[in-house]
mmCIF file of N, CA and C in Angstrom:
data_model
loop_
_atom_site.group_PDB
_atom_site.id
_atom_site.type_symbol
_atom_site.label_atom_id
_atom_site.label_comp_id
_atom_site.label_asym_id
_atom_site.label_seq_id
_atom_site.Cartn_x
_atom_site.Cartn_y
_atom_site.Cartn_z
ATOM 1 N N UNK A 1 1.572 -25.917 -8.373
ATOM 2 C CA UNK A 1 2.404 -24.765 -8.137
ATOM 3 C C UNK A 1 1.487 -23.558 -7.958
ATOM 4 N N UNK A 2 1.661 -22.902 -6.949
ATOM 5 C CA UNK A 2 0.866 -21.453 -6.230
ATOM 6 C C UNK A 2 1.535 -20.136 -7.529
ATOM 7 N N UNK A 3 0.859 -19.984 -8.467
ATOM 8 C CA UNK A 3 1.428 -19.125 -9.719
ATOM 9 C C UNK A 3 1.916 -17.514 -9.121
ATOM 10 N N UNK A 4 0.979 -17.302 -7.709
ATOM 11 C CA UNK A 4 1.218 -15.887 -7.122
ATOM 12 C C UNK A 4 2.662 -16.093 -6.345
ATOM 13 N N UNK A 5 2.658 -17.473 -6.105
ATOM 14 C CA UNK A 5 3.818 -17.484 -4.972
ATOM 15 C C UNK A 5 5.041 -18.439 -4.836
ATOM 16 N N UNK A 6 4.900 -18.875 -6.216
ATOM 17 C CA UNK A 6 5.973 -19.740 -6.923
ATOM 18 C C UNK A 6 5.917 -21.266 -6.107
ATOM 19 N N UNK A 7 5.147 -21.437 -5.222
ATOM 20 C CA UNK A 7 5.937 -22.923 -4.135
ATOM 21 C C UNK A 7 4.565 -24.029 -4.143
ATOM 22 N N UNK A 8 5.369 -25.110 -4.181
ATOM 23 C CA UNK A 8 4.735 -26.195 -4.947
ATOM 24 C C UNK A 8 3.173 -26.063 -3.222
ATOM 25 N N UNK A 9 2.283 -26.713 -3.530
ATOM 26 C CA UNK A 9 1.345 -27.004 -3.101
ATOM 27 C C UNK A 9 0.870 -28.171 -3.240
ATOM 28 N N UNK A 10 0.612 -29.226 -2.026
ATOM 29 C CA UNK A 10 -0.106 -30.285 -2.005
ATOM 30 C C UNK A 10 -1.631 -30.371 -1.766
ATOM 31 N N UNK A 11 -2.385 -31.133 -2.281
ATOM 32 C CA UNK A 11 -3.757 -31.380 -1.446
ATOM 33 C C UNK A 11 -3.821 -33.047 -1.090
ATOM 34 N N UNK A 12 -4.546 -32.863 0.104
ATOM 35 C CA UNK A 12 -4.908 -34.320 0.381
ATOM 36 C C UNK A 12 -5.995 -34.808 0.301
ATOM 37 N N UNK A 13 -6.079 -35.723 -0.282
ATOM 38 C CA UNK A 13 -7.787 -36.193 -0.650
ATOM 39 C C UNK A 13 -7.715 -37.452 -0.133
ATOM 40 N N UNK A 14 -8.732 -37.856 0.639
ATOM 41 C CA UNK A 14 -9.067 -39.036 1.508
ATOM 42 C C UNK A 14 -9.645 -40.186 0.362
ATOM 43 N N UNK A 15 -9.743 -41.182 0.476
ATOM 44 C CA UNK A 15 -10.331 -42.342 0.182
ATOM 45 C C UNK A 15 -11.977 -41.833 0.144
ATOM 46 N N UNK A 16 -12.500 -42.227 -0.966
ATOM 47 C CA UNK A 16 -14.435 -41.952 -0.780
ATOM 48 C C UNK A 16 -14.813 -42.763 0.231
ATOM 49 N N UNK A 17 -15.504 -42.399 0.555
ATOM 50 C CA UNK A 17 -16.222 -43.426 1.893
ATOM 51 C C UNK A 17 -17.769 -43.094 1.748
ATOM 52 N N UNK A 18 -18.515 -43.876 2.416
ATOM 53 C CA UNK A 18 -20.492 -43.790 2.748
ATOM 54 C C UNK A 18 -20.208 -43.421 4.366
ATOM 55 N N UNK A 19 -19.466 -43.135 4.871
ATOM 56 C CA UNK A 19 -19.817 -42.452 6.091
ATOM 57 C C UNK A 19 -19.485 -40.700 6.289
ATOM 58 N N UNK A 20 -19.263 -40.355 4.852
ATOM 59 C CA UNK A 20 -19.439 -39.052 4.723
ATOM 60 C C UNK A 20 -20.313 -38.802 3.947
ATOM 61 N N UNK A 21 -20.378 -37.133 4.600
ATOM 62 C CA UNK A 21 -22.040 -36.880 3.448
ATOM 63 C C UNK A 21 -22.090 -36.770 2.235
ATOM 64 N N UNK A 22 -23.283 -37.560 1.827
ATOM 65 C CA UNK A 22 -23.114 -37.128 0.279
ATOM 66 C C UNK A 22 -23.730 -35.845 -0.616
ATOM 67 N N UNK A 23 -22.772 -35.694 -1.311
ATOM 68 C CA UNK A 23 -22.488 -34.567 -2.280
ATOM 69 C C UNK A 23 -22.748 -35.013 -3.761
ATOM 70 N N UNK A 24 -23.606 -33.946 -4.491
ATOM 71 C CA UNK A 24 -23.687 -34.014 -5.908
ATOM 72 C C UNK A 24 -22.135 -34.110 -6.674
ATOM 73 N N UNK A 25 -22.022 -35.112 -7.582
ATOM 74 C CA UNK A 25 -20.356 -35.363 -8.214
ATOM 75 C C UNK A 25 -20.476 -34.043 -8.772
ATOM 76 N N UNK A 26 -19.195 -33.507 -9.037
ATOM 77 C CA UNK A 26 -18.581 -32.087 -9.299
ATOM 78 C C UNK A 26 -19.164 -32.301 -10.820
ATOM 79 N N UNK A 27 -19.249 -31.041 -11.426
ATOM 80 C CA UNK A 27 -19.432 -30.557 -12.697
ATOM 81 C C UNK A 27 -18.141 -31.645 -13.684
ATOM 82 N N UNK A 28 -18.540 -31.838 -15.004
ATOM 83 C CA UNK A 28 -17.412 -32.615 -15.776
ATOM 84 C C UNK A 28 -16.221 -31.649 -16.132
ATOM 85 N N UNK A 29 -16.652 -30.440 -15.980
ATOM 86 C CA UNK A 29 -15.193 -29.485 -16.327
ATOM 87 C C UNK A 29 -14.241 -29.190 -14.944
ATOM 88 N N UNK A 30 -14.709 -29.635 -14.084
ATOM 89 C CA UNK A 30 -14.044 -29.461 -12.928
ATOM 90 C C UNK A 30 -12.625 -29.669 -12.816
ATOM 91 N N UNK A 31 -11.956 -29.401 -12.705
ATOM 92 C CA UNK A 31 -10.364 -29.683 -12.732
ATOM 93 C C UNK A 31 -9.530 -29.303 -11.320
ATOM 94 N N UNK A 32 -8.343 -29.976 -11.284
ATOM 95 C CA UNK A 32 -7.986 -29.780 -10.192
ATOM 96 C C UNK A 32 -6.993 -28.560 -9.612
ATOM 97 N N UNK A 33 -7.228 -27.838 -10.245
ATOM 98 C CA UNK A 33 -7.492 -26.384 -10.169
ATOM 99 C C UNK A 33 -8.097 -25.763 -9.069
ATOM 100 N N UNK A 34 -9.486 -26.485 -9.085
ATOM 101 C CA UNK A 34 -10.851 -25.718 -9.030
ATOM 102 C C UNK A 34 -10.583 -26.465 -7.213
ATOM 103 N N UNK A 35 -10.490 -27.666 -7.398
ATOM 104 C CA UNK A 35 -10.095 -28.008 -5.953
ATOM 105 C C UNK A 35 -9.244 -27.243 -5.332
ATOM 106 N N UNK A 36 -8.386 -26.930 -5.560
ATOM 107 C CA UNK A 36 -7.617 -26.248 -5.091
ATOM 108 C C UNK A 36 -7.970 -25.010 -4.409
ATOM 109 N N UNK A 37 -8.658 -24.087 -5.501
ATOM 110 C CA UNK A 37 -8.890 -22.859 -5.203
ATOM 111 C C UNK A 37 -10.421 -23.258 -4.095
ATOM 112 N N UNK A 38 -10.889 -24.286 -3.648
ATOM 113 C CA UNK A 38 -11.609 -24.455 -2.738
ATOM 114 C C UNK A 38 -11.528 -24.661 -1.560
ATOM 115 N N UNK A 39 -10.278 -25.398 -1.735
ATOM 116 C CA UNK A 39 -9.796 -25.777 -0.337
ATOM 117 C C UNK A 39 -9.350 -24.666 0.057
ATOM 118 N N UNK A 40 -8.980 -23.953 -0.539
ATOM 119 C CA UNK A 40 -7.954 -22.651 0.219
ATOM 120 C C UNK A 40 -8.842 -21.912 0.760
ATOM 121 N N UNK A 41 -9.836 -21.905 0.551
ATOM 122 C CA UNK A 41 -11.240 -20.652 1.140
ATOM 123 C C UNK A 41 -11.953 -21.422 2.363
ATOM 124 N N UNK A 42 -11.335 -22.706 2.682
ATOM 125 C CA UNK A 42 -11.710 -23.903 3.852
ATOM 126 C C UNK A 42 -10.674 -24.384 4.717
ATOM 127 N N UNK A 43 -11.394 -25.213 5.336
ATOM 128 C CA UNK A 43 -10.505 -25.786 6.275
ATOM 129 C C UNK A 43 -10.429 -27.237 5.820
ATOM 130 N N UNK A 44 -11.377 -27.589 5.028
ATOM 131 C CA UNK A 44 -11.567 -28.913 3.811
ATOM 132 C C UNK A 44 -12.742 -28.421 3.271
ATOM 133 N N UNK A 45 -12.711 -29.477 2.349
ATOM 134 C CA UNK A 45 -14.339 -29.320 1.418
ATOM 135 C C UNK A 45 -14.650 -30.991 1.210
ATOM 136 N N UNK A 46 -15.947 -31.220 1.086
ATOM 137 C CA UNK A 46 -16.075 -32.473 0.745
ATOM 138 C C UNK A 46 -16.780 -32.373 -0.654
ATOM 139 N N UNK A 47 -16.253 -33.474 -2.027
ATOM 140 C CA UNK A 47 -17.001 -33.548 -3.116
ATOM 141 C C UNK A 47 -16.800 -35.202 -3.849
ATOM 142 N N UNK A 48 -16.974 -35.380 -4.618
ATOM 143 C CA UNK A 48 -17.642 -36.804 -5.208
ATOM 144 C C UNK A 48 -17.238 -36.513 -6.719
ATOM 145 N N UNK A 49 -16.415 -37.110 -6.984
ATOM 146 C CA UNK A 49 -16.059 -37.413 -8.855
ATOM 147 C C UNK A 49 -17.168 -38.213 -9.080
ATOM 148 N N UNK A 50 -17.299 -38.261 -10.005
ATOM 149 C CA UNK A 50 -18.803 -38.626 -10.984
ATOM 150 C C UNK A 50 -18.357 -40.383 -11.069
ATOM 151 N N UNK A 51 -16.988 -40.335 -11.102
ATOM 152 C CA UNK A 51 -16.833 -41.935 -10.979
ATOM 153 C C UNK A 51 -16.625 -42.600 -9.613
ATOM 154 N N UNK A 52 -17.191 -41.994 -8.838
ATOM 155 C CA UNK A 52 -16.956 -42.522 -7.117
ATOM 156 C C UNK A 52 -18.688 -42.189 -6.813
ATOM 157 N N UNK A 53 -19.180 -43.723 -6.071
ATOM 158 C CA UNK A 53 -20.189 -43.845 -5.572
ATOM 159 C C UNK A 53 -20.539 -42.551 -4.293
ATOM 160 N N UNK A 54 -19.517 -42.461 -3.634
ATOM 161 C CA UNK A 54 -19.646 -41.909 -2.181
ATOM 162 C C UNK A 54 -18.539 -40.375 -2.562
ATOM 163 N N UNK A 55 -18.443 -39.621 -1.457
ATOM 164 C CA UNK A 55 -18.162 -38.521 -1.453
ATOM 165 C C UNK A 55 -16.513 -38.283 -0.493
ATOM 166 N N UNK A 56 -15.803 -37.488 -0.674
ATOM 167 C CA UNK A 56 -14.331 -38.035 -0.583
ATOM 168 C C UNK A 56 -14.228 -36.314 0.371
ATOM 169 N N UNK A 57 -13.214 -36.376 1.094
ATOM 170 C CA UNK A 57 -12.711 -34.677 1.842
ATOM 171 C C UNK A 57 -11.366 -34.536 1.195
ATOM 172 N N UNK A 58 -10.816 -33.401 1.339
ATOM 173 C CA UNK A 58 -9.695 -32.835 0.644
ATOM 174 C C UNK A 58 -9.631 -31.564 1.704
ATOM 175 N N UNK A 59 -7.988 -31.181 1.872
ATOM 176 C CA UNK A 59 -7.605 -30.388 2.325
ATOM 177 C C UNK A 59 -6.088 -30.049 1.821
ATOM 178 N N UNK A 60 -5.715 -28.287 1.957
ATOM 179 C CA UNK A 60 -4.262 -28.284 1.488
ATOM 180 C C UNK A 60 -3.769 -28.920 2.722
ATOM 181 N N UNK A 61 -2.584 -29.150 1.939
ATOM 182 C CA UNK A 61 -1.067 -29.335 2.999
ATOM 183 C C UNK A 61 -0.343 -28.356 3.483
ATOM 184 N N UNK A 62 -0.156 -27.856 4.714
ATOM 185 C CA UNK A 62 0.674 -26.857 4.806
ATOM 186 C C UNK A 62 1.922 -26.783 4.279
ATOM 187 N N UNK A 63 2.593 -25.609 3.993
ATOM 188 C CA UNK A 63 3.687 -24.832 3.143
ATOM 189 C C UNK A 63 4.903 -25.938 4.435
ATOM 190 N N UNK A 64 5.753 -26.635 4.117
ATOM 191 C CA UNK A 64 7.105 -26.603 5.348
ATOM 192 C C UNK A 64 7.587 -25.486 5.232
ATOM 193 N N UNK A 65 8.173 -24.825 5.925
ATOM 194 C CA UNK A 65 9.001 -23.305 5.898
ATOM 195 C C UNK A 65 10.205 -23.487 6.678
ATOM 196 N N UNK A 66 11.350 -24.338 6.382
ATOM 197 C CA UNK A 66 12.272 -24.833 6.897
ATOM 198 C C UNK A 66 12.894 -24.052 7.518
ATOM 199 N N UNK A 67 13.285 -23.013 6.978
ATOM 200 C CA UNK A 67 13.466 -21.297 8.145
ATOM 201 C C UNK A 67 12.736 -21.047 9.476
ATOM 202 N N UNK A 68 11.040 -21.414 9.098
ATOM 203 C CA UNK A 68 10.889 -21.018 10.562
ATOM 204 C C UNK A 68 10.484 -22.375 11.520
ATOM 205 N N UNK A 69 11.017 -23.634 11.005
ATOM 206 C CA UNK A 69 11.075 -24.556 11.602
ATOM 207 C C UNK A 69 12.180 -24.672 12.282
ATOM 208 N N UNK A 70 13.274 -23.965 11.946
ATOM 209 C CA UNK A 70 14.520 -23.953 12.495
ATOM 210 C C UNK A 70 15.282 -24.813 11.792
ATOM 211 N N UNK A 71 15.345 -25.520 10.806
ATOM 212 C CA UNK A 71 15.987 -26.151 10.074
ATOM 213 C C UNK A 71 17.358 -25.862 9.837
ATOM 214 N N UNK A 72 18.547 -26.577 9.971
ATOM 215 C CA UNK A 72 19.958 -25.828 9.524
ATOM 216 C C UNK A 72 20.261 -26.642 8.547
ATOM 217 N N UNK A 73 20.280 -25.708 7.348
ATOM 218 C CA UNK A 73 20.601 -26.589 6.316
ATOM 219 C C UNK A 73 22.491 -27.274 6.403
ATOM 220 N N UNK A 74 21.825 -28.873 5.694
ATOM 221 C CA UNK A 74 23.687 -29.403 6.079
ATOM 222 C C UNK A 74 24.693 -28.800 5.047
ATOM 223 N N UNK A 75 25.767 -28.723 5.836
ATOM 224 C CA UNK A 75 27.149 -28.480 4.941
ATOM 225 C C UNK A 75 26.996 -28.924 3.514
ATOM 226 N N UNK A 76 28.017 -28.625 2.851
ATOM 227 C CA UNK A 76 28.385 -29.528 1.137
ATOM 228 C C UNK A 76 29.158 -30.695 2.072
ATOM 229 N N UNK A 77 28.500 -31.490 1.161
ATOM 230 C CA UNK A 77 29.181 -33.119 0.989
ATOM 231 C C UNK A 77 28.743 -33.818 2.490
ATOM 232 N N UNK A 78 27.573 -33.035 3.474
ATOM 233 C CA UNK A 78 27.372 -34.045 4.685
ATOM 234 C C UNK A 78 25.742 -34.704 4.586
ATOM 235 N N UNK A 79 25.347 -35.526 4.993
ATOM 236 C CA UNK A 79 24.196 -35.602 5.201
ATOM 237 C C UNK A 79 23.348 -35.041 6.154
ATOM 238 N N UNK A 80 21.819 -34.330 5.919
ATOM 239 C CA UNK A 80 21.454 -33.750 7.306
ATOM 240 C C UNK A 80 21.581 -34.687 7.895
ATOM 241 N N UNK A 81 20.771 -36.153 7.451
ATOM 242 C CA UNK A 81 20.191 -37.014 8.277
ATOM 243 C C UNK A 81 21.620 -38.090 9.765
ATOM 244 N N UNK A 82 21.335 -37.915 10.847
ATOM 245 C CA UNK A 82 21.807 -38.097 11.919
ATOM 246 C C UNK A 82 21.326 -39.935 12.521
ATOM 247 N N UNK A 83 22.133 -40.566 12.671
ATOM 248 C CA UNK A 83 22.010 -41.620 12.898
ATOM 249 C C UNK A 83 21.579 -41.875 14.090
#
Protein backbone atom coordinates (compact mmCIF):
# COMPACT_ATOMS: atom_id res chain seq x y z
CA UNK A 1 0.00 0.00 0.00
CA UNK A 2 1.44 3.62 -1.35
CA UNK A 3 0.99 5.29 2.51
CA UNK A 4 1.08 8.94 0.51
CA UNK A 5 -1.59 7.70 -1.79
CA UNK A 6 -3.65 5.11 -0.19
CA UNK A 7 -3.70 2.46 -3.49
CA UNK A 8 -2.44 -0.89 -3.30
CA UNK A 9 0.88 -1.31 -5.39
CA UNK A 10 2.31 -4.33 -7.09
CA UNK A 11 5.95 -5.26 -7.97
CA UNK A 12 7.05 -7.82 -10.32
CA UNK A 13 9.98 -9.80 -9.74
CA UNK A 14 11.20 -12.21 -12.40
CA UNK A 15 12.54 -15.67 -11.72
CA UNK A 16 16.67 -15.40 -10.86
CA UNK A 17 18.37 -16.36 -13.81
CA UNK A 18 22.60 -16.51 -14.88
CA UNK A 19 21.79 -14.62 -17.91
CA UNK A 20 21.44 -11.51 -15.95
CA UNK A 21 24.07 -9.56 -14.41
CA UNK A 22 25.27 -10.34 -11.38
CA UNK A 23 24.72 -8.27 -8.39
CA UNK A 24 26.06 -8.34 -4.77
CA UNK A 25 22.83 -10.12 -2.61
CA UNK A 26 21.07 -7.11 -0.91
CA UNK A 27 22.04 -6.18 2.67
CA UNK A 28 20.16 -8.77 5.42
CA UNK A 29 17.94 -5.82 6.59
CA UNK A 30 16.66 -5.22 3.29
CA UNK A 31 12.97 -5.46 3.19
CA UNK A 32 10.50 -5.15 0.76
CA UNK A 33 9.98 -1.81 1.35
CA UNK A 34 13.29 -0.90 0.22
CA UNK A 35 12.43 -2.63 -3.18
CA UNK A 36 9.91 -0.79 -3.63
CA UNK A 37 11.16 2.55 -2.97
CA UNK A 38 13.79 1.45 -5.77
CA UNK A 39 11.90 0.54 -8.30
CA UNK A 40 10.01 3.69 -8.24
CA UNK A 41 13.24 5.86 -8.91
CA UNK A 42 13.63 3.14 -12.17
CA UNK A 43 12.35 1.69 -14.84
CA UNK A 44 13.53 -1.80 -13.00
CA UNK A 45 16.39 -2.58 -10.81
CA UNK A 46 18.18 -5.78 -10.77
CA UNK A 47 19.26 -7.49 -7.19
CA UNK A 48 20.01 -11.06 -5.72
CA UNK A 49 18.58 -12.31 -2.18
CA UNK A 50 21.41 -13.84 -0.40
CA UNK A 51 19.47 -17.12 -0.91
CA UNK A 52 19.44 -17.03 -4.82
CA UNK A 53 22.62 -18.01 -6.69
CA UNK A 54 21.94 -15.53 -9.67
CA UNK A 55 20.40 -12.08 -9.74
CA UNK A 56 16.53 -11.51 -10.37
CA UNK A 57 14.79 -7.80 -12.11
CA UNK A 58 11.81 -6.24 -10.49
CA UNK A 59 9.64 -3.57 -11.64
CA UNK A 60 6.31 -1.69 -10.33
CA UNK A 61 3.07 -2.51 -11.88
CA UNK A 62 1.24 0.22 -13.16
CA UNK A 63 -1.72 1.88 -11.06
CA UNK A 64 -5.21 0.47 -13.42
CA UNK A 65 -7.15 3.79 -13.31
CA UNK A 66 -10.44 2.41 -14.44
CA UNK A 67 -11.71 6.09 -15.01
CA UNK A 68 -9.23 6.82 -17.43
CA UNK A 69 -9.43 3.52 -19.07
CA UNK A 70 -12.91 4.22 -19.71
CA UNK A 71 -14.27 1.61 -17.66
CA UNK A 72 -18.22 1.77 -16.92
CA UNK A 73 -18.73 0.46 -13.87
CA UNK A 74 -21.78 -2.40 -14.01
CA UNK A 75 -25.20 -1.74 -12.61
CA UNK A 76 -26.28 -3.45 -9.00
CA UNK A 77 -27.05 -7.02 -9.45
CA UNK A 78 -25.37 -7.27 -13.32
CA UNK A 79 -22.21 -8.66 -14.21
CA UNK A 80 -19.56 -6.43 -16.06
CA UNK A 81 -18.32 -9.46 -17.63
CA UNK A 82 -20.06 -9.92 -21.35
CA UNK A 83 -20.28 -13.22 -22.92
Amino acid sequence: MDPSTEELRFLYVSTPSAALKDVPPCRPETDVCKLFEAAAKSESITFRSRYTPHSAVAHLVPVFDAAAAGAIPASEGESSLKP
